[in-house]
Short mmCIF file of C-alpha atoms and ligand atoms in Angstrom, two decimals:
data_model
loop_
_atom_site.label_atom_id
_atom_site.label_comp_id
_atom_site.label_asym_id
_atom_site.label_seq_id
_atom_site.Cartn_x
_atom_site.Cartn_y
_atom_site.Cartn_z
CA MET A 1 54.08 35.11 136.69
CA PHE A 2 52.64 38.57 137.57
CA ALA A 3 51.44 40.73 134.87
CA THR A 4 53.41 43.86 134.57
CA ALA A 5 51.84 47.31 134.11
CA ALA A 6 52.62 47.19 130.50
CA THR A 7 50.90 43.95 129.90
CA LEU A 8 47.98 45.32 131.86
CA THR A 9 47.46 48.41 129.92
CA THR A 10 48.76 47.97 126.40
CA PRO A 11 46.03 46.74 124.18
CA SER A 12 47.18 44.07 121.63
CA PHE A 13 45.94 44.49 118.13
CA PRO A 14 44.87 42.01 115.36
CA GLN A 15 47.38 41.83 112.47
CA ASP A 16 44.66 42.74 110.05
CA LEU A 17 43.18 45.53 111.71
CA VAL A 18 40.96 46.52 108.98
CA GLU A 19 39.52 43.11 108.63
CA ALA A 20 38.74 43.07 112.59
CA ILE A 21 36.99 46.17 112.47
CA TYR A 22 34.82 45.17 109.69
CA GLU A 23 33.97 41.76 111.69
CA LEU A 24 33.21 44.04 114.83
CA LYS A 25 30.90 46.11 112.77
CA LYS A 26 29.04 43.24 111.48
CA GLU A 27 28.84 41.80 114.85
CA LEU A 28 27.31 45.02 116.40
CA ASN A 29 25.22 46.09 113.25
CA ALA A 30 27.38 49.30 113.53
CA VAL A 31 27.72 52.04 110.92
CA ILE A 32 31.00 54.02 110.78
CA LEU A 33 30.40 57.90 110.06
CA ALA A 34 33.63 59.78 109.35
CA HIS A 35 34.28 63.30 108.81
CA TYR A 36 36.75 64.56 105.74
CA TYR A 37 39.21 65.73 108.19
CA GLN A 38 40.11 62.33 109.51
CA GLU A 39 43.30 60.41 108.63
CA GLY A 40 42.95 58.87 105.22
CA GLU A 41 42.92 55.19 106.55
CA ILE A 42 39.78 56.05 108.82
CA GLN A 43 37.92 57.57 105.68
CA ASP A 44 38.85 54.53 103.83
CA ILE A 45 37.07 52.00 106.20
CA ALA A 46 33.90 54.40 106.69
CA ASP A 47 30.43 53.44 105.51
CA TYR A 48 29.79 57.24 104.91
CA ILE A 49 32.35 60.24 104.70
CA GLY A 50 30.82 63.71 104.67
CA ASP A 51 30.66 67.32 106.08
CA SER A 52 28.74 68.24 109.13
CA LEU A 53 25.46 68.39 107.53
CA GLY A 54 25.85 64.99 105.46
CA LEU A 55 27.02 63.31 108.65
CA SER A 56 23.87 64.73 110.64
CA GLN A 57 21.56 63.53 107.58
CA GLN A 58 23.22 60.05 107.61
CA ALA A 59 22.65 59.73 111.65
CA ALA A 60 19.23 60.90 111.29
CA LYS A 61 18.31 58.14 109.00
CA THR A 62 20.52 55.03 109.93
CA LYS A 63 19.14 51.60 110.74
CA ALA A 64 22.16 50.38 112.39
CA ASP A 65 22.20 49.77 116.15
CA VAL A 66 25.48 51.28 116.96
CA ILE A 67 27.03 54.44 115.42
CA LEU A 68 30.97 54.85 115.45
CA PHE A 69 31.41 58.48 114.81
CA ALA A 70 34.94 59.22 113.72
CA GLY A 71 34.95 62.94 114.16
CA VAL A 72 34.81 65.24 117.18
CA HIS A 73 32.65 65.42 120.14
CA PHE A 74 30.02 67.49 119.07
CA MET A 75 29.14 65.56 115.71
CA ALA A 76 28.91 62.33 118.12
CA GLU A 77 26.79 64.39 120.28
CA THR A 78 24.68 65.48 117.47
CA ALA A 79 24.24 61.91 116.58
CA LYS A 80 23.33 60.89 119.93
CA ILE A 81 20.58 63.45 120.13
CA LEU A 82 19.16 62.34 117.09
CA ASN A 83 19.44 58.46 118.37
CA PRO A 84 18.86 58.61 121.96
CA ASP A 85 18.29 54.73 121.91
CA LYS A 86 21.52 53.90 119.93
CA LEU A 87 25.00 53.38 121.42
CA VAL A 88 27.18 56.35 119.69
CA LEU A 89 30.89 55.71 120.06
CA ILE A 90 33.80 57.88 119.46
CA PRO A 91 37.29 56.67 118.94
CA ASP A 92 38.71 59.29 121.49
CA LEU A 93 36.39 61.14 123.97
CA GLN A 94 39.15 63.94 124.20
CA ALA A 95 38.45 64.95 120.58
CA GLY A 96 36.83 68.13 121.27
CA CYS A 97 36.75 71.28 119.06
CA SER A 98 38.06 74.79 119.72
CA LEU A 99 35.34 76.41 118.17
CA ALA A 100 32.93 74.75 120.56
CA ASP A 101 35.01 75.55 123.47
CA SER A 102 35.00 79.14 122.52
CA CYS A 103 31.41 79.30 123.58
CA PRO A 104 30.78 78.06 127.13
CA ALA A 105 27.07 77.58 127.54
CA GLU A 106 26.68 79.56 130.72
CA GLU A 107 28.36 82.80 129.25
CA PHE A 108 26.26 81.99 126.24
CA ALA A 109 22.84 82.02 128.23
CA ALA A 110 23.84 85.55 129.77
CA PHE A 111 24.64 86.92 126.22
CA LYS A 112 21.40 85.64 124.77
CA ALA A 113 19.55 87.12 127.85
CA LYS A 114 20.61 90.57 126.53
CA TYR A 115 18.79 90.17 123.31
CA PRO A 116 15.26 88.72 124.26
CA ASN A 117 13.74 89.32 120.94
CA HIS A 118 16.39 87.68 118.93
CA LEU A 119 16.44 84.20 117.13
CA VAL A 120 19.44 82.16 117.96
CA ILE A 121 21.05 80.48 115.02
CA SER A 122 23.97 78.37 116.03
CA TYR A 123 26.69 76.52 114.11
CA ILE A 124 26.55 73.02 114.59
CA ASN A 125 30.17 73.14 116.15
CA CYS A 126 28.80 73.76 119.59
CA SER A 127 28.22 71.76 122.81
CA ALA A 128 24.65 70.12 123.39
CA GLU A 129 23.97 72.74 125.93
CA VAL A 130 24.38 75.57 123.53
CA LYS A 131 22.28 73.78 120.92
CA ALA A 132 19.68 73.58 123.70
CA LEU A 133 19.73 77.32 123.94
CA SER A 134 19.44 77.74 120.21
CA ASP A 135 16.30 78.10 117.87
CA ILE A 136 18.06 76.58 114.67
CA ILE A 137 21.08 74.83 114.06
CA CYS A 138 23.17 75.33 110.80
CA THR A 139 26.29 74.21 109.30
CA SER A 140 28.69 75.74 106.88
CA SER A 141 26.83 74.08 104.04
CA ASN A 142 23.60 75.46 104.83
CA ALA A 143 24.14 78.73 106.93
CA VAL A 144 23.43 81.09 104.15
CA LYS A 145 20.13 79.30 102.90
CA ILE A 146 18.80 79.23 106.62
CA VAL A 147 19.43 82.95 107.39
CA LYS A 148 17.91 83.84 104.12
CA GLN A 149 14.71 82.10 105.14
CA ILE A 150 14.47 84.28 108.31
CA PRO A 151 12.35 87.37 107.81
CA PRO A 152 14.23 90.70 107.77
CA THR A 153 12.38 92.04 110.64
CA GLN A 154 13.32 89.13 112.84
CA PRO A 155 16.51 90.07 114.53
CA ILE A 156 19.19 87.19 114.78
CA ILE A 157 22.24 86.04 117.41
CA PHE A 158 24.55 84.11 115.41
CA ALA A 159 26.92 81.57 117.03
CA PRO A 160 29.79 80.58 117.83
CA ASP A 161 32.06 81.29 114.76
CA ARG A 162 32.37 84.89 113.88
CA ASN A 163 34.16 84.19 110.69
CA LEU A 164 31.40 82.12 109.13
CA GLY A 165 28.96 84.90 110.93
CA ARG A 166 30.63 87.64 109.00
CA TYR A 167 30.61 85.44 105.78
CA VAL A 168 26.83 84.71 106.16
CA MET A 169 26.35 88.77 106.67
CA GLU A 170 27.89 89.30 103.39
CA GLN A 171 26.07 86.70 101.49
CA THR A 172 22.60 87.54 102.92
CA GLY A 173 23.04 91.37 103.36
CA ARG A 174 22.00 90.68 107.19
CA TYR A 175 24.54 93.08 108.63
CA ASP A 176 22.49 93.48 111.81
CA MET A 177 23.22 89.85 112.94
CA ILE A 178 24.51 89.86 116.42
CA LEU A 179 27.81 87.70 116.44
CA TRP A 180 29.49 85.52 119.13
CA GLU A 181 33.30 86.10 119.06
CA GLY A 182 34.14 82.49 118.67
CA SER A 183 36.70 80.78 116.32
CA CYS A 184 38.61 77.78 115.07
CA ILE A 185 42.26 77.53 115.70
CA VAL A 186 42.89 75.64 112.62
CA HIS A 187 41.11 77.82 110.21
CA GLU A 188 42.52 81.12 111.80
CA THR A 189 46.19 79.70 111.24
CA PHE A 190 46.42 80.30 107.58
CA SER A 191 48.80 83.14 106.54
CA GLU A 192 47.54 85.64 103.92
CA LYS A 193 50.98 86.73 103.03
CA LYS A 194 52.00 82.97 102.44
CA LEU A 195 48.86 82.41 100.63
CA VAL A 196 49.78 85.19 98.09
CA GLN A 197 53.18 84.16 97.86
CA LEU A 198 52.05 80.71 96.94
CA LYS A 199 49.49 81.89 94.35
CA VAL A 200 52.50 83.80 92.75
CA GLN A 201 54.21 80.50 92.28
CA HIS A 202 51.19 78.86 91.15
CA PRO A 203 49.40 81.51 89.31
CA GLU A 204 46.78 78.96 87.62
CA ALA A 205 45.89 77.44 90.89
CA LYS A 206 42.46 78.17 92.14
CA ILE A 207 42.13 79.02 95.78
CA LEU A 208 39.38 77.25 97.76
CA ALA A 209 38.54 78.09 101.46
CA HIS A 210 36.24 77.13 104.25
CA PRO A 211 34.02 79.81 105.68
CA GLU A 212 35.71 79.46 108.98
CA CYS A 213 38.77 81.35 107.57
CA GLU A 214 39.43 84.97 108.36
CA PRO A 215 38.43 87.47 105.95
CA PRO A 216 41.99 88.45 104.61
CA VAL A 217 42.04 84.63 103.51
CA LEU A 218 38.48 84.63 102.17
CA ARG A 219 39.02 87.74 100.17
CA HIS A 220 41.64 85.78 97.93
CA ALA A 221 39.49 82.74 97.46
CA ASP A 222 37.98 81.67 94.25
CA PHE A 223 35.40 79.57 95.78
CA ILE A 224 34.21 79.53 99.44
CA GLY A 225 32.23 76.44 100.88
CA SER A 226 31.78 73.57 103.21
CA THR A 227 33.97 70.59 102.71
CA THR A 228 31.63 68.75 100.64
CA ALA A 229 31.34 71.99 98.46
CA LEU A 230 35.02 72.29 98.08
CA LEU A 231 35.30 68.57 97.11
CA LYS A 232 32.44 68.95 94.50
CA TYR A 233 34.16 72.08 93.12
CA VAL A 234 37.50 70.33 92.49
CA ILE A 235 35.44 67.44 90.65
CA ASP A 236 33.49 69.82 88.39
CA SER A 237 36.41 72.44 87.82
CA LYS A 238 38.39 72.59 84.76
CA ALA A 239 41.31 73.67 86.78
CA LYS A 240 44.39 71.33 87.38
CA GLU A 241 45.75 72.98 90.50
CA PHE A 242 44.12 73.94 93.70
CA ILE A 243 45.32 75.56 97.06
CA ILE A 244 43.24 74.23 99.87
CA ALA A 245 42.50 76.56 102.73
CA THR A 246 41.09 74.15 105.10
CA GLU A 247 41.90 71.15 107.12
CA PRO A 248 44.05 69.02 104.64
CA GLY A 249 42.26 65.82 105.51
CA ILE A 250 39.82 66.63 102.81
CA ILE A 251 42.65 66.26 100.30
CA HIS A 252 42.77 62.54 100.70
CA GLN A 253 39.05 62.34 99.08
CA MET A 254 40.02 65.22 96.62
CA LYS A 255 42.91 62.95 95.36
CA LYS A 256 40.62 60.05 95.12
CA ALA A 257 37.88 61.99 93.29
CA ALA A 258 40.11 63.86 90.98
CA PRO A 259 43.39 61.76 90.62
CA GLY A 260 45.10 63.85 87.76
CA LYS A 261 44.76 67.07 89.85
CA THR A 262 47.14 68.73 92.31
CA PHE A 263 46.34 69.98 95.61
CA ILE A 264 48.46 72.19 97.58
CA PRO A 265 47.65 72.78 101.39
CA ALA A 266 47.43 76.55 102.19
CA PRO A 267 50.40 77.13 104.36
CA ALA A 268 49.96 78.12 108.17
CA GLU A 269 51.49 81.26 109.84
CA ASN A 270 54.55 79.57 111.58
CA ASN A 271 55.66 76.75 109.08
CA CYS A 272 53.99 74.60 111.61
CA SER A 273 51.23 71.84 110.80
CA CYS A 274 48.72 73.91 112.74
CA ASN A 275 46.51 73.26 109.75
CA GLU A 276 45.71 69.96 110.91
CA CYS A 277 43.13 69.65 113.44
CA PRO A 278 44.58 68.43 116.87
CA TYR A 279 41.22 67.36 117.95
CA MET A 280 40.18 65.26 114.69
CA ARG A 281 43.75 63.78 114.65
CA LEU A 282 43.25 62.14 117.93
CA ASN A 283 41.30 59.51 116.22
CA THR A 284 43.48 56.63 114.97
CA LEU A 285 42.41 53.22 113.23
CA GLU A 286 43.54 51.59 116.38
CA LYS A 287 41.20 53.62 118.55
CA VAL A 288 38.24 52.80 116.13
CA TYR A 289 38.90 49.06 116.76
CA LEU A 290 39.14 49.51 120.22
CA ALA A 291 35.98 51.37 120.68
CA LEU A 292 34.24 48.80 118.68
CA LYS A 293 35.66 46.02 120.66
CA ASN A 294 35.06 47.68 124.17
CA ARG A 295 31.78 49.25 123.29
CA ALA A 296 33.43 52.52 124.57
CA PRO A 297 34.03 55.33 124.93
CA ALA A 298 30.11 56.24 124.41
CA VAL A 299 28.91 59.44 124.13
CA ASP A 300 25.81 60.48 126.29
CA VAL A 301 23.60 63.46 126.61
CA PRO A 302 21.41 64.16 129.52
CA PRO A 303 17.63 63.90 128.76
CA PRO A 304 16.69 67.59 129.48
CA ILE A 305 19.58 68.81 127.26
CA ARG A 306 18.80 66.36 124.70
CA GLU A 307 15.04 67.09 124.30
CA LYS A 308 15.82 70.79 123.90
CA ALA A 309 18.78 70.43 121.71
CA LEU A 310 16.69 68.16 119.24
CA LEU A 311 14.28 70.71 118.10
CA PRO A 312 16.84 73.21 116.43
CA ILE A 313 18.48 70.26 114.83
CA GLN A 314 15.28 68.94 113.41
CA ARG A 315 14.54 72.61 112.25
CA MET A 316 18.09 72.53 110.49
CA LEU A 317 17.26 69.26 108.78
CA GLU A 318 13.84 70.53 107.53
CA MET A 319 15.27 73.85 106.15
CA SER A 320 18.27 72.37 104.50
P1 13P B 401 31.86 71.17 107.32
O1 13P B 401 32.05 69.89 107.89
O2 13P B 401 30.55 71.89 107.58
O3 13P B 401 32.66 71.33 106.17
O4 13P B 401 32.76 72.09 108.52
C1 13P B 401 34.04 71.72 108.82
C2 13P B 401 34.58 71.67 110.31
O5 13P B 401 35.24 72.52 110.66
C3 13P B 401 34.06 70.63 110.98
O6 13P B 401 34.46 70.88 112.34
FE1 SF4 B 402 36.68 72.47 115.63
FE2 SF4 B 402 38.31 73.73 113.84
FE3 SF4 B 402 38.78 71.13 114.51
FE4 SF4 B 402 36.68 71.89 112.86
S1 SF4 B 402 38.76 72.13 112.27
S2 SF4 B 402 36.70 70.30 114.52
S3 SF4 B 402 36.07 73.76 113.97
S4 SF4 B 402 38.92 73.05 116.07
#
């Protein structure tokens, strides 16, 4: 009997996918790192769940031979830059990032050339090529801390997120920073009007926002921080209700860490689910299994780029 196209292309999955993932993980000596924006079932099988900084720190110190990065491409790329000799897998190679895409390396090189005396601080949500053009990398949890360490006489370019850039300006007083005009489609989707309406319905709720949100949303926030900082806030807070203005994947951990509390995702402009990151959501448990089974897709960074991109990442890890 001839195999049909379907039998050739449709992978078969074991009945107990989670158990099969654990077995493959042991066989490969692999570690699974997952971002808070991943589906709950992926977070539940991860060895470490965290924000971009925490995940980079874990990637820098892992003893595993294989890293399965349940996140988006720039995160897996960062892990590969830190671990050139390890196999770094990503469940779906198409899991990109609108913010990273908003800063093409060639255009950024031309932009940077206009400011030859400026120090380039780039948010980790950028390609390896843009990292290679940068002096220091930062994440949403250490951007303010890093900019505060730069002498006031040293001019700065901050890329690629204009919203995080503006927030850092306000927190540090460095209004002279030159910003690249990039943004995240997910964090720019929140509606200020709907957020205010929601707050009227839930007057006791605290509004928590990620600094990638636009200024009109941030102005209403009781607390602004990275995903890890938002999680810590809900654990420590006496409040019982929270409106969450970031990707709702984080709510999975919030519910686990603070079971008696209520979490309301901040509404998007058009009643759509645009607050879910379409790139993060490309990853599934099935794709995690297949990536470990096939040892693919793997993320690679060409050596010249990798060597240049490593230095600004190491500076970030030292300055954090
Ligand atoms: P953090 O991981 O720093 O919280 O940033 C969130 C994000 O947008 C990752 O893409
Ligand atoms: Fe990129 Fe935004 Fe998705 Fe984060 S939420 S990965 S910044 S598109």
